[in-house]
Tab-separated table of C-alpha atoms in Angstrom:
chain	number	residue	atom	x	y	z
U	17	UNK	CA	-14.229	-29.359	19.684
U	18	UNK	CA	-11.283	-27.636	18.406
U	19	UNK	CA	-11.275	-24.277	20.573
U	20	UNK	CA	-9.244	-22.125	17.764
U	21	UNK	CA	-11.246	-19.818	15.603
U	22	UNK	CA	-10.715	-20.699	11.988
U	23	UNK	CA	-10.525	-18.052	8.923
U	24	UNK	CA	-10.444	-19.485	5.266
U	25	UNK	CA	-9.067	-16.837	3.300
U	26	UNK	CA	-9.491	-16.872	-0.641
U	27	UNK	CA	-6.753	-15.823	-3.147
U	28	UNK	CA	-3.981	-15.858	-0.093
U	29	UNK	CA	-0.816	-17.357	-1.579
U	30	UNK	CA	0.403	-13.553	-2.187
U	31	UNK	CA	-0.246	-10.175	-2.071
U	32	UNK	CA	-3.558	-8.602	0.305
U	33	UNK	CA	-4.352	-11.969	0.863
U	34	UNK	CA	-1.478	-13.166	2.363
U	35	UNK	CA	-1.092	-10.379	4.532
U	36	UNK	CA	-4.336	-10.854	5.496
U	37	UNK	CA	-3.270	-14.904	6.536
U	38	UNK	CA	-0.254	-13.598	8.479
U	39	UNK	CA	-2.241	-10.980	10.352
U	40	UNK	CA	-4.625	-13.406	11.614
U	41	UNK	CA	-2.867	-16.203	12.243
U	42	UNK	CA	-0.029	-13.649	14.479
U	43	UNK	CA	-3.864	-12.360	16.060
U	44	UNK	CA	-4.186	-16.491	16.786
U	45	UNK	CA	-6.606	-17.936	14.195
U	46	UNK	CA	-5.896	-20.879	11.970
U	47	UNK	CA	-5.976	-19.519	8.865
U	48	UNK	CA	-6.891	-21.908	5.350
U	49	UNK	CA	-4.661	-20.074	2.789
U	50	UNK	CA	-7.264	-21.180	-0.601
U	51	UNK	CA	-5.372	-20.488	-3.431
U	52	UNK	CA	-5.744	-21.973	-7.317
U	53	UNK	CA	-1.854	-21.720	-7.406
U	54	UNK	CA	-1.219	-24.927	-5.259
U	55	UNK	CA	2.073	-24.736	-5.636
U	56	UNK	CA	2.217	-21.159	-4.066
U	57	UNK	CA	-0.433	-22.060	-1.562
U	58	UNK	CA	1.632	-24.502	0.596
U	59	UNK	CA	5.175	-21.944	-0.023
U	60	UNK	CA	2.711	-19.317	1.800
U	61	UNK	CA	1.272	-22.193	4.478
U	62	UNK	CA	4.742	-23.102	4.959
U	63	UNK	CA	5.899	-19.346	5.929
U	64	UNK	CA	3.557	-18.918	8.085
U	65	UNK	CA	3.760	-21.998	10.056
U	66	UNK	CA	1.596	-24.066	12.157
U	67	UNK	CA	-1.122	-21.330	12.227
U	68	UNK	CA	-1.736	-22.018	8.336
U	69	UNK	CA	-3.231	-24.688	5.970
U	70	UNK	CA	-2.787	-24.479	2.335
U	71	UNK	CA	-5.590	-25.794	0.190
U	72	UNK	CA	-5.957	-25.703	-3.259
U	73	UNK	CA	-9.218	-23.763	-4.079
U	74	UNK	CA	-11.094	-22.584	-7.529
U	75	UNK	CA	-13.619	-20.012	-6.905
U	76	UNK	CA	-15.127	-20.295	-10.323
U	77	UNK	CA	-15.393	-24.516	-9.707
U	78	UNK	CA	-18.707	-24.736	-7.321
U	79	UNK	CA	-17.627	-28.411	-6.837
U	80	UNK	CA	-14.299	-27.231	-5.783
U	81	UNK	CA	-15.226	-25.039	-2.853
U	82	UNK	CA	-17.786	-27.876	-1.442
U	83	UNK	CA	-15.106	-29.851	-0.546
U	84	UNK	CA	-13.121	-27.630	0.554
U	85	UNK	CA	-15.654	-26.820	2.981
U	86	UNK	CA	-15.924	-30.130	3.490
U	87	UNK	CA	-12.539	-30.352	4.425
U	88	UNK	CA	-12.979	-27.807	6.907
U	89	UNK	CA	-15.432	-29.297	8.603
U	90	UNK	CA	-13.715	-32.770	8.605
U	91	UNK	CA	-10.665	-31.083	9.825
U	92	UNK	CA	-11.410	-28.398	12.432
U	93	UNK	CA	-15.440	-28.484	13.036
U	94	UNK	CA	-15.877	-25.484	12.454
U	95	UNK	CA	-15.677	-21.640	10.327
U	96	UNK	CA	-15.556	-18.488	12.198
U	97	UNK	CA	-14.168	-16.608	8.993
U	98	UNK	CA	-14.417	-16.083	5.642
U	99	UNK	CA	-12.544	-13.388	3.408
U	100	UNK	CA	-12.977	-13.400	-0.231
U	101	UNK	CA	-10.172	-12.257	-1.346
U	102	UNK	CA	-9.356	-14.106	-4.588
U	103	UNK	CA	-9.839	-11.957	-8.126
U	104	UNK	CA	-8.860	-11.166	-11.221
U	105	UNK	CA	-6.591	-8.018	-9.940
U	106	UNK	CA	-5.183	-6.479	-13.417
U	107	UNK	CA	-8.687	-3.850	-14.205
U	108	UNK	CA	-7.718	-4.712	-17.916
U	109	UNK	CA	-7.891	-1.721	-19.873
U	110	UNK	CA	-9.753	-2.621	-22.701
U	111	UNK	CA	-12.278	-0.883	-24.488
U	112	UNK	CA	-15.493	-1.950	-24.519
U	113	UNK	CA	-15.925	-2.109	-28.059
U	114	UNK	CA	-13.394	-4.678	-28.303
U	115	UNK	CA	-14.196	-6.407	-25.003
U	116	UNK	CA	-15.107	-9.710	-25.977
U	117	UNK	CA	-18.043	-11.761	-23.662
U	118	UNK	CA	-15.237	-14.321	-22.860
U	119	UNK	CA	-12.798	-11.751	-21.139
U	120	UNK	CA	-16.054	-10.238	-19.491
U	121	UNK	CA	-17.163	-13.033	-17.794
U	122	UNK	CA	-13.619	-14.162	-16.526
U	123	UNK	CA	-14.000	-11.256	-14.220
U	124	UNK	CA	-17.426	-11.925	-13.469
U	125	UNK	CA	-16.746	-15.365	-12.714
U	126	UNK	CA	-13.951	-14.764	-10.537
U	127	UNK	CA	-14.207	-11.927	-8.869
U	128	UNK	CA	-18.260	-11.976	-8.218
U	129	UNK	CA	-19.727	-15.279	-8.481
U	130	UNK	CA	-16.870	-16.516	-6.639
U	131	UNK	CA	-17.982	-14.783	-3.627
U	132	UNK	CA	-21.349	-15.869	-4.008
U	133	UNK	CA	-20.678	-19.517	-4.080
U	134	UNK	CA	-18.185	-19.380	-0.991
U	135	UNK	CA	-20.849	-17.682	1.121
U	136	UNK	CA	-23.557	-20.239	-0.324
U	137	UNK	CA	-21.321	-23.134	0.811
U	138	UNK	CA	-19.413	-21.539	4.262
U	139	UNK	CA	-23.063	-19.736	5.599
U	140	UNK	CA	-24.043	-22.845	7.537
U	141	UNK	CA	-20.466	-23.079	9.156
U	142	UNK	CA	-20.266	-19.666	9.703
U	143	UNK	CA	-24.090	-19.282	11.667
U	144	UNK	CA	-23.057	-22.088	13.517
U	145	UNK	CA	-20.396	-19.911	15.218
U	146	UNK	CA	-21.696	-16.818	14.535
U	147	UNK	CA	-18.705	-15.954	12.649
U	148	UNK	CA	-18.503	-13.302	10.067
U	149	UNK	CA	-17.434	-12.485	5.956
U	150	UNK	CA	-15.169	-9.604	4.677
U	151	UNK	CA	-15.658	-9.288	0.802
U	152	UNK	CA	-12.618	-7.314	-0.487
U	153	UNK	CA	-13.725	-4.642	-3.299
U	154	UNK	CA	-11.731	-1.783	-4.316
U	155	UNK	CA	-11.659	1.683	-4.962
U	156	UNK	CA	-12.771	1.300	-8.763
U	157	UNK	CA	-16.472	0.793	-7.332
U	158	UNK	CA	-16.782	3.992	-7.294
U	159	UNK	CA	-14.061	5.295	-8.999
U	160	UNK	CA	-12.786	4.984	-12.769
U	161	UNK	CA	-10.093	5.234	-15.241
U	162	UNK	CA	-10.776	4.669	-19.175
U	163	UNK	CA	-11.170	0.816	-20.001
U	164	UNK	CA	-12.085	-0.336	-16.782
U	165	UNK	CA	-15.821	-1.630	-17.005
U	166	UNK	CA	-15.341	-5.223	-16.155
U	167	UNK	CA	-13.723	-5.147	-13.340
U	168	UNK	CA	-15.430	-2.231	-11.726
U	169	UNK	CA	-18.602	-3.784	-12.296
U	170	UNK	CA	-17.310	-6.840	-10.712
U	171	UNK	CA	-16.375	-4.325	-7.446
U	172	UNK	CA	-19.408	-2.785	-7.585
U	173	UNK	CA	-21.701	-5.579	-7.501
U	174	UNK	CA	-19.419	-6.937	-4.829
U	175	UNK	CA	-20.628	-4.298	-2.518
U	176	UNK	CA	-23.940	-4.333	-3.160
U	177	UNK	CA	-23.977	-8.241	-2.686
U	178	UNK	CA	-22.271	-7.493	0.253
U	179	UNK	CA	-25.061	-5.206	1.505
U	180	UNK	CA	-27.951	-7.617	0.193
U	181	UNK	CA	-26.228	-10.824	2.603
U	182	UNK	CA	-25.739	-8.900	5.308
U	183	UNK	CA	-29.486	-8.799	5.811
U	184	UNK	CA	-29.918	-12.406	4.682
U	185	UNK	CA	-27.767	-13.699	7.280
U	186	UNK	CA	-28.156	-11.678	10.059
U	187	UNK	CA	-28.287	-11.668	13.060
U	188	UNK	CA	-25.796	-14.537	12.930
U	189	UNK	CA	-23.390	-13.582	10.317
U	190	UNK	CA	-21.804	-10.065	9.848
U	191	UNK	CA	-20.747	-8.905	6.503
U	192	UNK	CA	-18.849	-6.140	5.484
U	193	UNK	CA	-16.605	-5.094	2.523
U	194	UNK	CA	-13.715	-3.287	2.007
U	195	UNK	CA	-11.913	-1.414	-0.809
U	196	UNK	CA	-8.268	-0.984	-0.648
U	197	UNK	CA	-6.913	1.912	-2.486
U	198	UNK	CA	-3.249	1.750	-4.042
U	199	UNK	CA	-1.593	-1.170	-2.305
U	200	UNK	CA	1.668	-1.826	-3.262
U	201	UNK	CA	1.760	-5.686	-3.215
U	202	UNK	CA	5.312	-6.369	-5.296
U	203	UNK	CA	7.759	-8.575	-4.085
U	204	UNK	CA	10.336	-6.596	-2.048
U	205	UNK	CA	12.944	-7.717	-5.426
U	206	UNK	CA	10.392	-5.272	-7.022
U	207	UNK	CA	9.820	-2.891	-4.896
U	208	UNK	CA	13.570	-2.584	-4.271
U	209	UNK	CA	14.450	-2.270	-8.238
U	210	UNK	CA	11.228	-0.411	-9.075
U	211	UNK	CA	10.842	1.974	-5.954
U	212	UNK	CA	7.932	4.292	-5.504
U	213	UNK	CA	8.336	7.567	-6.153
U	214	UNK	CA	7.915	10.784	-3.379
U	215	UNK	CA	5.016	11.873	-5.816
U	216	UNK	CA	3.292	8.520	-5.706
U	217	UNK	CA	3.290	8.585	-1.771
U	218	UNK	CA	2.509	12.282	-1.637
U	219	UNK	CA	-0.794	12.377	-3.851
U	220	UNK	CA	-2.296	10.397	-0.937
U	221	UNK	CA	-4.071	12.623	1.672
U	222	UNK	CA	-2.000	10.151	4.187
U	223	UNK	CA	0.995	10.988	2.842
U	224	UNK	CA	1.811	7.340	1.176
U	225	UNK	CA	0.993	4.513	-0.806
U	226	UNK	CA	-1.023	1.678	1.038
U	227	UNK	CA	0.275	-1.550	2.059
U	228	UNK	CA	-1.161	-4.827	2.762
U	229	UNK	CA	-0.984	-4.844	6.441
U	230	UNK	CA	-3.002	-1.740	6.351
U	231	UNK	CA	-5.883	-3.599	4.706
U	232	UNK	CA	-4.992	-6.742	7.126
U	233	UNK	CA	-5.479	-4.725	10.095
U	234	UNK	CA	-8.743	-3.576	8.885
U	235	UNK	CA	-10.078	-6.906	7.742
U	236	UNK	CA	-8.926	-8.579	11.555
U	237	UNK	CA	-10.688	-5.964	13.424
U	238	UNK	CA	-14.211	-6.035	10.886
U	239	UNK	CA	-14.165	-10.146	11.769
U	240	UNK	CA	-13.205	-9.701	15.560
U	241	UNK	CA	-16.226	-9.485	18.220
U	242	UNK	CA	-14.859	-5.590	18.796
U	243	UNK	CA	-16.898	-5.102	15.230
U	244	UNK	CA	-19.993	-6.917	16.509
U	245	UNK	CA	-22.500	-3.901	15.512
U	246	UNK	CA	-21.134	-3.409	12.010
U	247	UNK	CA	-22.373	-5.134	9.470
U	248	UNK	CA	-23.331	-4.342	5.635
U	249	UNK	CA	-20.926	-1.663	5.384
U	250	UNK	CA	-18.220	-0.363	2.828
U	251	UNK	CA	-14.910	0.924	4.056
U	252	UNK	CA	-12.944	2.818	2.081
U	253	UNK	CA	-9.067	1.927	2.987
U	254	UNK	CA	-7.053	4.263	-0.052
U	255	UNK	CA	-5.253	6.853	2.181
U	256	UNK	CA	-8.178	9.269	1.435
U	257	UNK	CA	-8.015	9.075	-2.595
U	258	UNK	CA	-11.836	8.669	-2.876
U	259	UNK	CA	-12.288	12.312	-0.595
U	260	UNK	CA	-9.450	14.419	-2.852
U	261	UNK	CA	-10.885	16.563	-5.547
U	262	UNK	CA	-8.430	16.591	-8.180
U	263	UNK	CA	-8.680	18.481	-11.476
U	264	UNK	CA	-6.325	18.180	-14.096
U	265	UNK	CA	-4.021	21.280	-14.076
């Protein structure tokens, strides 16, 4: 049996994601980068190197991730690791009024059920090696702006699912979730011709604007046997955003 723990990450062709890939596979997992951008999936394998496998993935297609896991199982024998990752990222801005069902349940289907059917399918892989899940949320679960309702609903009943399966599946399977604040996730031809401002890094109590390695690092250390007594818990990982008090001036 193949001795290398294995992590399928969801949503990983770019972005938190793929930071998340590199970190593990440099920590010396095999990583499955699951992408519905196939295309972008094996660009991101391919960057990584021999540490990666890119696999076109659906979250929303329940026939999609079966054999994927099967896939998994045919190929390495085993799951020590799932992060799911993948969502609808842009929170929309729409008012509800106008918020047709449709656009609702895109986020819904994506960035909740999603989750749901990956740990339905990977849970018997994952007991098997008492392995463990990292659901990432985000701030807007407990924090708003105007317009925002479908996707912070989505975050919010990310966590609480999150909370719920941790019981389910222990003692076996750990879950936890995190939220990532601001992460700056452009392309460094972005980042480089739209730069961040000093005020943007300085509103965080941490004195700057998150990256993905930041969320990376937590996410490696939540699925590593160092973590092995934390389970159903949120982490907050947005520079200390959620803890300022800020009133308009």
């Amino acid at each position: 049996m193949n001795e290398q723990p294995v992590c399928l990450i969801t949503g990983a062709a770019r972005g938190i994601g793929y930071g998340i890939a590199q970190r593990l596979a440099d920590d010396g997992w095999h990583v499955i980068i699951g992408d519905l951008d196939e295309a972008e999936c094996r660009t991101a394998a391919e960057r990584i190197g021999s540490q990666a496998t890119a696999i076109a993935l659906d979250v929303r297609d329940e026939c999609s991730i079966e054999q994927v896991l099967d896939e998994v199982q045919q190929a390495h024998g085993r799951l020590d690791g799932l992060v799911n990752n993948a969502a609808i990222s842009d929170p929309g801005h729409q008012p509800v009024e106008t918020l047709r069902l449709d656009q609702w349940q895109a986020y819904l289907d994506t960035n909740l059920t999603g989750a749901f059917l990956l740990c339905k399918h990977a849970l018997p892989l994952l007991r098997a090696q008492r392995g463990a899940i990292v659901d990432i949320g985000s701030s807007r679960a407990w924090q708003s702006e105007p317009h925002t309702e479908a996707y912070a609903a989505t975050k919010g009943g990310l966590e609480a699912f999150t909370h719920a399966l941790a019981i389910s599946a222990g003692p076996q399977v750990r879950v936890n979730c995190i939220h990532p604040g601001w992460i700056d996730t452009r392309s460094p031809a972005t980042q480089r011709a739209e730069p961040l401002t000093a005020a943007d890094h300085a509103q965080h109590p941490v004195g700057r604007v998150g990256t993905p390695a930041d969320i990376a690092a937590l996410t490696a250390f939540l699925l590593s046997a160092e973590a092995g007594f934390i389970t159903g818990q949120s982490w907050a990982a947005d520079g200390g955003m959620t803890r300022r008090m800020i009133y308009a001036e």
